[in-house]
Structure formats: C-alpha cells, structure tokens
XYZ file of N, CA, C and O in Angstrom:
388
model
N -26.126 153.552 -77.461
C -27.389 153.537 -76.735
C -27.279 152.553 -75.570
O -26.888 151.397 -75.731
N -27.610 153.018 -74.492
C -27.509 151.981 -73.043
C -28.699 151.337 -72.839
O -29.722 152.022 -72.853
N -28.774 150.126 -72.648
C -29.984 149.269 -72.171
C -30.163 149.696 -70.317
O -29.373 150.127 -69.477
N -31.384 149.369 -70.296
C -31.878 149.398 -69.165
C -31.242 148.744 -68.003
O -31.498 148.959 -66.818
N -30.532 148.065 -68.408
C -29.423 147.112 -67.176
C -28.475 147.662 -67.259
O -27.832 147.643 -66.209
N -27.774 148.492 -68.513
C -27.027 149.494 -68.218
C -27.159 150.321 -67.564
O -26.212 150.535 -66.807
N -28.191 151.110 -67.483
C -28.359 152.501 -67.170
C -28.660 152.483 -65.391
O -28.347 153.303 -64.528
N -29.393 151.182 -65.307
C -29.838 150.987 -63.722
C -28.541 150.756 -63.208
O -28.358 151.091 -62.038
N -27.272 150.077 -64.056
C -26.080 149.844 -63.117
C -24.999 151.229 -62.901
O -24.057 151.270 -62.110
N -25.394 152.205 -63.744
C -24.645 153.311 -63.696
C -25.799 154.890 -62.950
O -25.689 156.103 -62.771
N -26.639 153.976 -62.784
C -27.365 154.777 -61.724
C -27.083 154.832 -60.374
O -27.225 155.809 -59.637
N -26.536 153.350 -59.989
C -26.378 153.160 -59.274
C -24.823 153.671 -58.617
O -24.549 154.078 -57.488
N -23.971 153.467 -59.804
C -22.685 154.343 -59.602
C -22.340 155.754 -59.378
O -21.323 156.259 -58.904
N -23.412 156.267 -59.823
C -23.774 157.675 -59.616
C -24.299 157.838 -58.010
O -24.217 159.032 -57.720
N -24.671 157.256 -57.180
C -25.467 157.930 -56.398
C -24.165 158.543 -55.323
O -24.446 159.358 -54.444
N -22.475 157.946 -55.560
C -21.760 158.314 -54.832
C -20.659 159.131 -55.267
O -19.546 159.192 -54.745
N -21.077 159.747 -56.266
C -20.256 160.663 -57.240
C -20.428 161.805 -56.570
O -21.299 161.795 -55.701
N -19.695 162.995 -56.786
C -19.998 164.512 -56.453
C -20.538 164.901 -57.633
O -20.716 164.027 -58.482
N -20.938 166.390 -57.952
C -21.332 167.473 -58.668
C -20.216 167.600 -59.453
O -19.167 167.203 -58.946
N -20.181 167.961 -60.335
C -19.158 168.443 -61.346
C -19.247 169.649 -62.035
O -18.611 170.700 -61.958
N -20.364 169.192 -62.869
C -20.650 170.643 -63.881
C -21.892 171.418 -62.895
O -22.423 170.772 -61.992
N -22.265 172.789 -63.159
C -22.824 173.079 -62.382
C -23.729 174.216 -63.901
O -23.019 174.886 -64.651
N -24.674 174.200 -63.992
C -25.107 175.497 -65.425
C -26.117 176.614 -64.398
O -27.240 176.486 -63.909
N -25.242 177.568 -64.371
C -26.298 178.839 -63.635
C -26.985 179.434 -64.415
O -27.584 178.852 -65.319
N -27.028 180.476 -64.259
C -28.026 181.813 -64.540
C -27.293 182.092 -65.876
O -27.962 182.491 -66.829
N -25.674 181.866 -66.029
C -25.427 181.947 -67.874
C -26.187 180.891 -68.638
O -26.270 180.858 -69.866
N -26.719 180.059 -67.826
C -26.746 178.424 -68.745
C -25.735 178.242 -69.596
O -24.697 178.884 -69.437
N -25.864 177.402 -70.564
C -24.817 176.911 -71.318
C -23.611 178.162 -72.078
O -23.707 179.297 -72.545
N -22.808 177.427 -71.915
C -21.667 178.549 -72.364
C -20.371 177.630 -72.590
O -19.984 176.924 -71.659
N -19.728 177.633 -73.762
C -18.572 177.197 -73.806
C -17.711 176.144 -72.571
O -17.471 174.938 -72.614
N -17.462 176.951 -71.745
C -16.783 177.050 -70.459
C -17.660 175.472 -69.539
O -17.127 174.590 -68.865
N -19.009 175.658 -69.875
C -19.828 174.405 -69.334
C -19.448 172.859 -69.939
O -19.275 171.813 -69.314
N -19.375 173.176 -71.684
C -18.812 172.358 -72.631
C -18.124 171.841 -72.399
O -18.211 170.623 -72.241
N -16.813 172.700 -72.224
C -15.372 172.036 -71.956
C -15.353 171.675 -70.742
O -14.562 170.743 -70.600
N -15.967 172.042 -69.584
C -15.663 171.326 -68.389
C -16.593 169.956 -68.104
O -16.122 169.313 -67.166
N -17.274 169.617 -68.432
C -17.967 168.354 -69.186
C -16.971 167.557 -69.850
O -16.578 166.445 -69.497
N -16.595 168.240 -70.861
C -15.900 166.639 -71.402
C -14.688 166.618 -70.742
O -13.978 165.623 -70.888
N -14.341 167.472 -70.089
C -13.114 166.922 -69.568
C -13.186 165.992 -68.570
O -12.467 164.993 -68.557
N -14.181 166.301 -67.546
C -14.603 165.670 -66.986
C -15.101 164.437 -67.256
O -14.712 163.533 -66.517
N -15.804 164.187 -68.060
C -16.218 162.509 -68.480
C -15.421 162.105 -69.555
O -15.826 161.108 -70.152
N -14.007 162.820 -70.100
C -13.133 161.961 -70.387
C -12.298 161.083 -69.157
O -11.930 159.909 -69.199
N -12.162 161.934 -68.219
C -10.918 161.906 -67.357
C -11.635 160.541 -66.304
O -11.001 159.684 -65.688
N -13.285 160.740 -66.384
C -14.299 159.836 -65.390
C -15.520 159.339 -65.765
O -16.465 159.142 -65.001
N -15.495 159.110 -67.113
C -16.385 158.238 -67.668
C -17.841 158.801 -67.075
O -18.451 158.848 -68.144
N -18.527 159.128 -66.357
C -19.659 158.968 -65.386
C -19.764 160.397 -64.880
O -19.195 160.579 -63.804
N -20.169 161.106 -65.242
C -20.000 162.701 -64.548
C -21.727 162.899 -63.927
O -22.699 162.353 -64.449
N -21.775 163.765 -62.772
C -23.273 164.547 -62.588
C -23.107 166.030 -62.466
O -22.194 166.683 -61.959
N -24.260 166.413 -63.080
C -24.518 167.721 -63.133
C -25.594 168.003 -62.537
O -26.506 167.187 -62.401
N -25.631 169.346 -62.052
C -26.957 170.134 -61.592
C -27.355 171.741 -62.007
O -26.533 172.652 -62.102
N -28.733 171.850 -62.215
C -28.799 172.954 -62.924
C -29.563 173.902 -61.471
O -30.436 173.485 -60.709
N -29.080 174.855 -61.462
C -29.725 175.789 -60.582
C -30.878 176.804 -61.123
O -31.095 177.086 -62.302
N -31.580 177.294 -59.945
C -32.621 177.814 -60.381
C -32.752 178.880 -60.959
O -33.757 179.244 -61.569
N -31.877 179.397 -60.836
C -31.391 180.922 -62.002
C -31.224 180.475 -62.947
O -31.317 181.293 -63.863
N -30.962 179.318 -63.300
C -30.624 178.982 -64.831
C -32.405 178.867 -65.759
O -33.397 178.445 -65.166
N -32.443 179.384 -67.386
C -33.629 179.496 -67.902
C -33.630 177.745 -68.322
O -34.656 177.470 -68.945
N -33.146 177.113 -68.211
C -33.087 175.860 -68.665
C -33.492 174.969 -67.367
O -33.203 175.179 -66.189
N -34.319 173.813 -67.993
C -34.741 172.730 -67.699
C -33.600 171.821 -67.667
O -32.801 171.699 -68.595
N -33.541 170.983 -66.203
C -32.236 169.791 -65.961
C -32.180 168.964 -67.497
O -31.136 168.807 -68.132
N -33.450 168.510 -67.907
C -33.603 167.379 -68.913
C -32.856 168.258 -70.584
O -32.043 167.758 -71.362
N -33.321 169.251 -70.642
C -32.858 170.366 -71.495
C -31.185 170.076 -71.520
O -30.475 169.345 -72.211
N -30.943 170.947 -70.504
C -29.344 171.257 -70.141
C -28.535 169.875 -69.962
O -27.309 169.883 -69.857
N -29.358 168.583 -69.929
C -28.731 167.507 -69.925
C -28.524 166.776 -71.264
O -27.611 165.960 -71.386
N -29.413 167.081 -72.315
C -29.840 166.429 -73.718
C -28.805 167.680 -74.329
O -28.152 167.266 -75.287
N -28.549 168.993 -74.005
C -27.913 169.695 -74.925
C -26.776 169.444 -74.959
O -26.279 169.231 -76.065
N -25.504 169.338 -73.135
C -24.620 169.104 -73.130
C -24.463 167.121 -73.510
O -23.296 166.730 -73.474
N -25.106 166.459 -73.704
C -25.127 165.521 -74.155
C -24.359 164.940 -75.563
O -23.431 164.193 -75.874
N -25.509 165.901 -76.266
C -25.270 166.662 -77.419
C -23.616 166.810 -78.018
O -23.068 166.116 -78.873
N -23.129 167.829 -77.332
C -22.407 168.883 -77.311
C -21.413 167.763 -77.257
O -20.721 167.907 -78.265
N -21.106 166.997 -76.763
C -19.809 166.248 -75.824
C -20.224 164.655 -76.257
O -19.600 163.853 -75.563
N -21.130 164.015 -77.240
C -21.358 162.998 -77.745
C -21.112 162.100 -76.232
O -20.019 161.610 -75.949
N -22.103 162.014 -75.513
C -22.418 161.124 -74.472
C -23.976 160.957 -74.252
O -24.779 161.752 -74.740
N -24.313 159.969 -73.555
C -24.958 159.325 -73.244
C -25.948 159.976 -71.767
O -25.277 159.970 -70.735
N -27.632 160.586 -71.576
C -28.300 160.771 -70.627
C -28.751 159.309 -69.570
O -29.467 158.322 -69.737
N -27.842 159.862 -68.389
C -28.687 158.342 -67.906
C -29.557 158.574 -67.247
O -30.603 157.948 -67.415
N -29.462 159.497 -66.312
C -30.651 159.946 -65.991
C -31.015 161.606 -65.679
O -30.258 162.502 -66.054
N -31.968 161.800 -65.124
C -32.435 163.120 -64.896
C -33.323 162.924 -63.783
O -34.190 162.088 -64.039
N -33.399 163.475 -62.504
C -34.259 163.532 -61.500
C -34.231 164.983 -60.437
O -33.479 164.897 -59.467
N -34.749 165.830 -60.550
C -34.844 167.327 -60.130
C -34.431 168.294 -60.504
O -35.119 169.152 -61.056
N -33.194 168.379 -60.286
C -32.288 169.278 -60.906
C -31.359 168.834 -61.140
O -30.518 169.482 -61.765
N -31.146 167.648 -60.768
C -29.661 167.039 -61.071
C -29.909 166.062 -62.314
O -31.027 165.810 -62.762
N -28.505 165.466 -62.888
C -28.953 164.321 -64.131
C -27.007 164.216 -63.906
O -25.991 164.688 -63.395
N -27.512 163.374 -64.617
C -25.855 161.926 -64.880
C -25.840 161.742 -66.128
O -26.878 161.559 -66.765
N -24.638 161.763 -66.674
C -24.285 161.648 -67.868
C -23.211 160.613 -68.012
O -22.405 160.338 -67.123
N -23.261 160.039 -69.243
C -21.559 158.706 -69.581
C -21.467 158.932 -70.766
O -22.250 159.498 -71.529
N -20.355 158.419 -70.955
C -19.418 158.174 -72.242
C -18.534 157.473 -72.159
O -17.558 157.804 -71.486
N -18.584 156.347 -72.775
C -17.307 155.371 -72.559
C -15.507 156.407 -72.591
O -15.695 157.473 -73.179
N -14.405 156.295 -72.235
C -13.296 156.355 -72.755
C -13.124 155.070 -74.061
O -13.529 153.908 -74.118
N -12.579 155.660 -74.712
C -12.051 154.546 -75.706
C -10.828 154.287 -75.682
O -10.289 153.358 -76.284
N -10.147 155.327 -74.781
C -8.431 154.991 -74.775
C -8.424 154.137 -73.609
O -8.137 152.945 -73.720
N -8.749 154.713 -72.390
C -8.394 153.755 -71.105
C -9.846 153.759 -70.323
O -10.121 154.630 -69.497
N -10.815 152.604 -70.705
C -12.219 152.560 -70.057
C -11.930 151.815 -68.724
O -11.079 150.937 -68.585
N -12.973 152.414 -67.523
C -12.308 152.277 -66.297
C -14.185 151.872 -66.019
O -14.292 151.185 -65.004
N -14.981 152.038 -66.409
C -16.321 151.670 -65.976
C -16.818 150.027 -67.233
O -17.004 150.073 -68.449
N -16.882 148.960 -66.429
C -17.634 148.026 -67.362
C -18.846 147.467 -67.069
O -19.320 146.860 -66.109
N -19.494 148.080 -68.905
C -20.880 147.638 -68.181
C -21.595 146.446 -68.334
O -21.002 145.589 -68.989
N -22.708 146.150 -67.911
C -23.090 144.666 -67.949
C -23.831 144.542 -69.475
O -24.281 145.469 -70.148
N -23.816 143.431 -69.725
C -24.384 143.340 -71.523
C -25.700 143.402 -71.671
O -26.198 143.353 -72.796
C-alpha cells in the first residue's frame, strides 16, 4: 500500500512517461495482461489509457489490470491512470518513506 508521499512522488514521475498499455473496444483481454506486466516489470511505473470504444471505465480497467498483475493504482484522471509495482529483483524507482 503507498502513502500519500508516495503516490504524490510517483505522480509526479509519471507526468513524463509515454502510454504503454492502451484497452480498446476488446477491453481487457489476455494480450492487455501480459503487456502490463511486462511492462512494469521491465519499468516499475507504467501509464495506461482507456479509449472510448472501450465498455470500461479508466478507474475499472485500472483496479482490474491492477488486480491481474498484483500492482499498485496511483492514480486515475480521465482516461488515463498510472500504475507501480516495485521490481524485487533489480528496483530502479526509490520511494520516499
């Protein structure tokens, strides 16, 4: 669970990240799964955005793949949301206590 000084400092790391996962009009599907965790294995800090063809809500599609891939919501704001998960083999993000 991230404290609030966490989450504001990896908000802040986020604002210069790209897009990664993207959930369309399939919404969730396998294929979304795995490209998620690969992604926030490989980068700790991933963002996603859900498009408007998709039947899912950003906060939805962010709490499921959350879920799915045992990480952490940091935030959610339109359509987009940010997600973390520490690495435990080689952690490259440290956060404040």
């Amino acid at each position: 669970m991230l404290t609030s000084k966490q989450r504001a400092y990896l908000r802040a790391l986020a604002n210069s990240i790209d897009t990664v996962v993207m959930v369309g009009k399939g919404d969730l599907d396998e294929q979304v799964f795995k490209t998620a965790d690969e992604a926030i294995t490989a980068r700790e800090l991933i963002k996603g955005k859900v498009l408007e063809a998709s039947s899912l809500s950003s906060r939805e599609a962010a709490d499921q793949i959350a879920l799915s891939i045992d990480a952490d919501v940091v935030q959610v704001i339109g359509s987009k949301f940010v997600l973390y998960r520490k690495n435990k083999k080689d952690p490259k993000i440290k956060l404040p206590r």
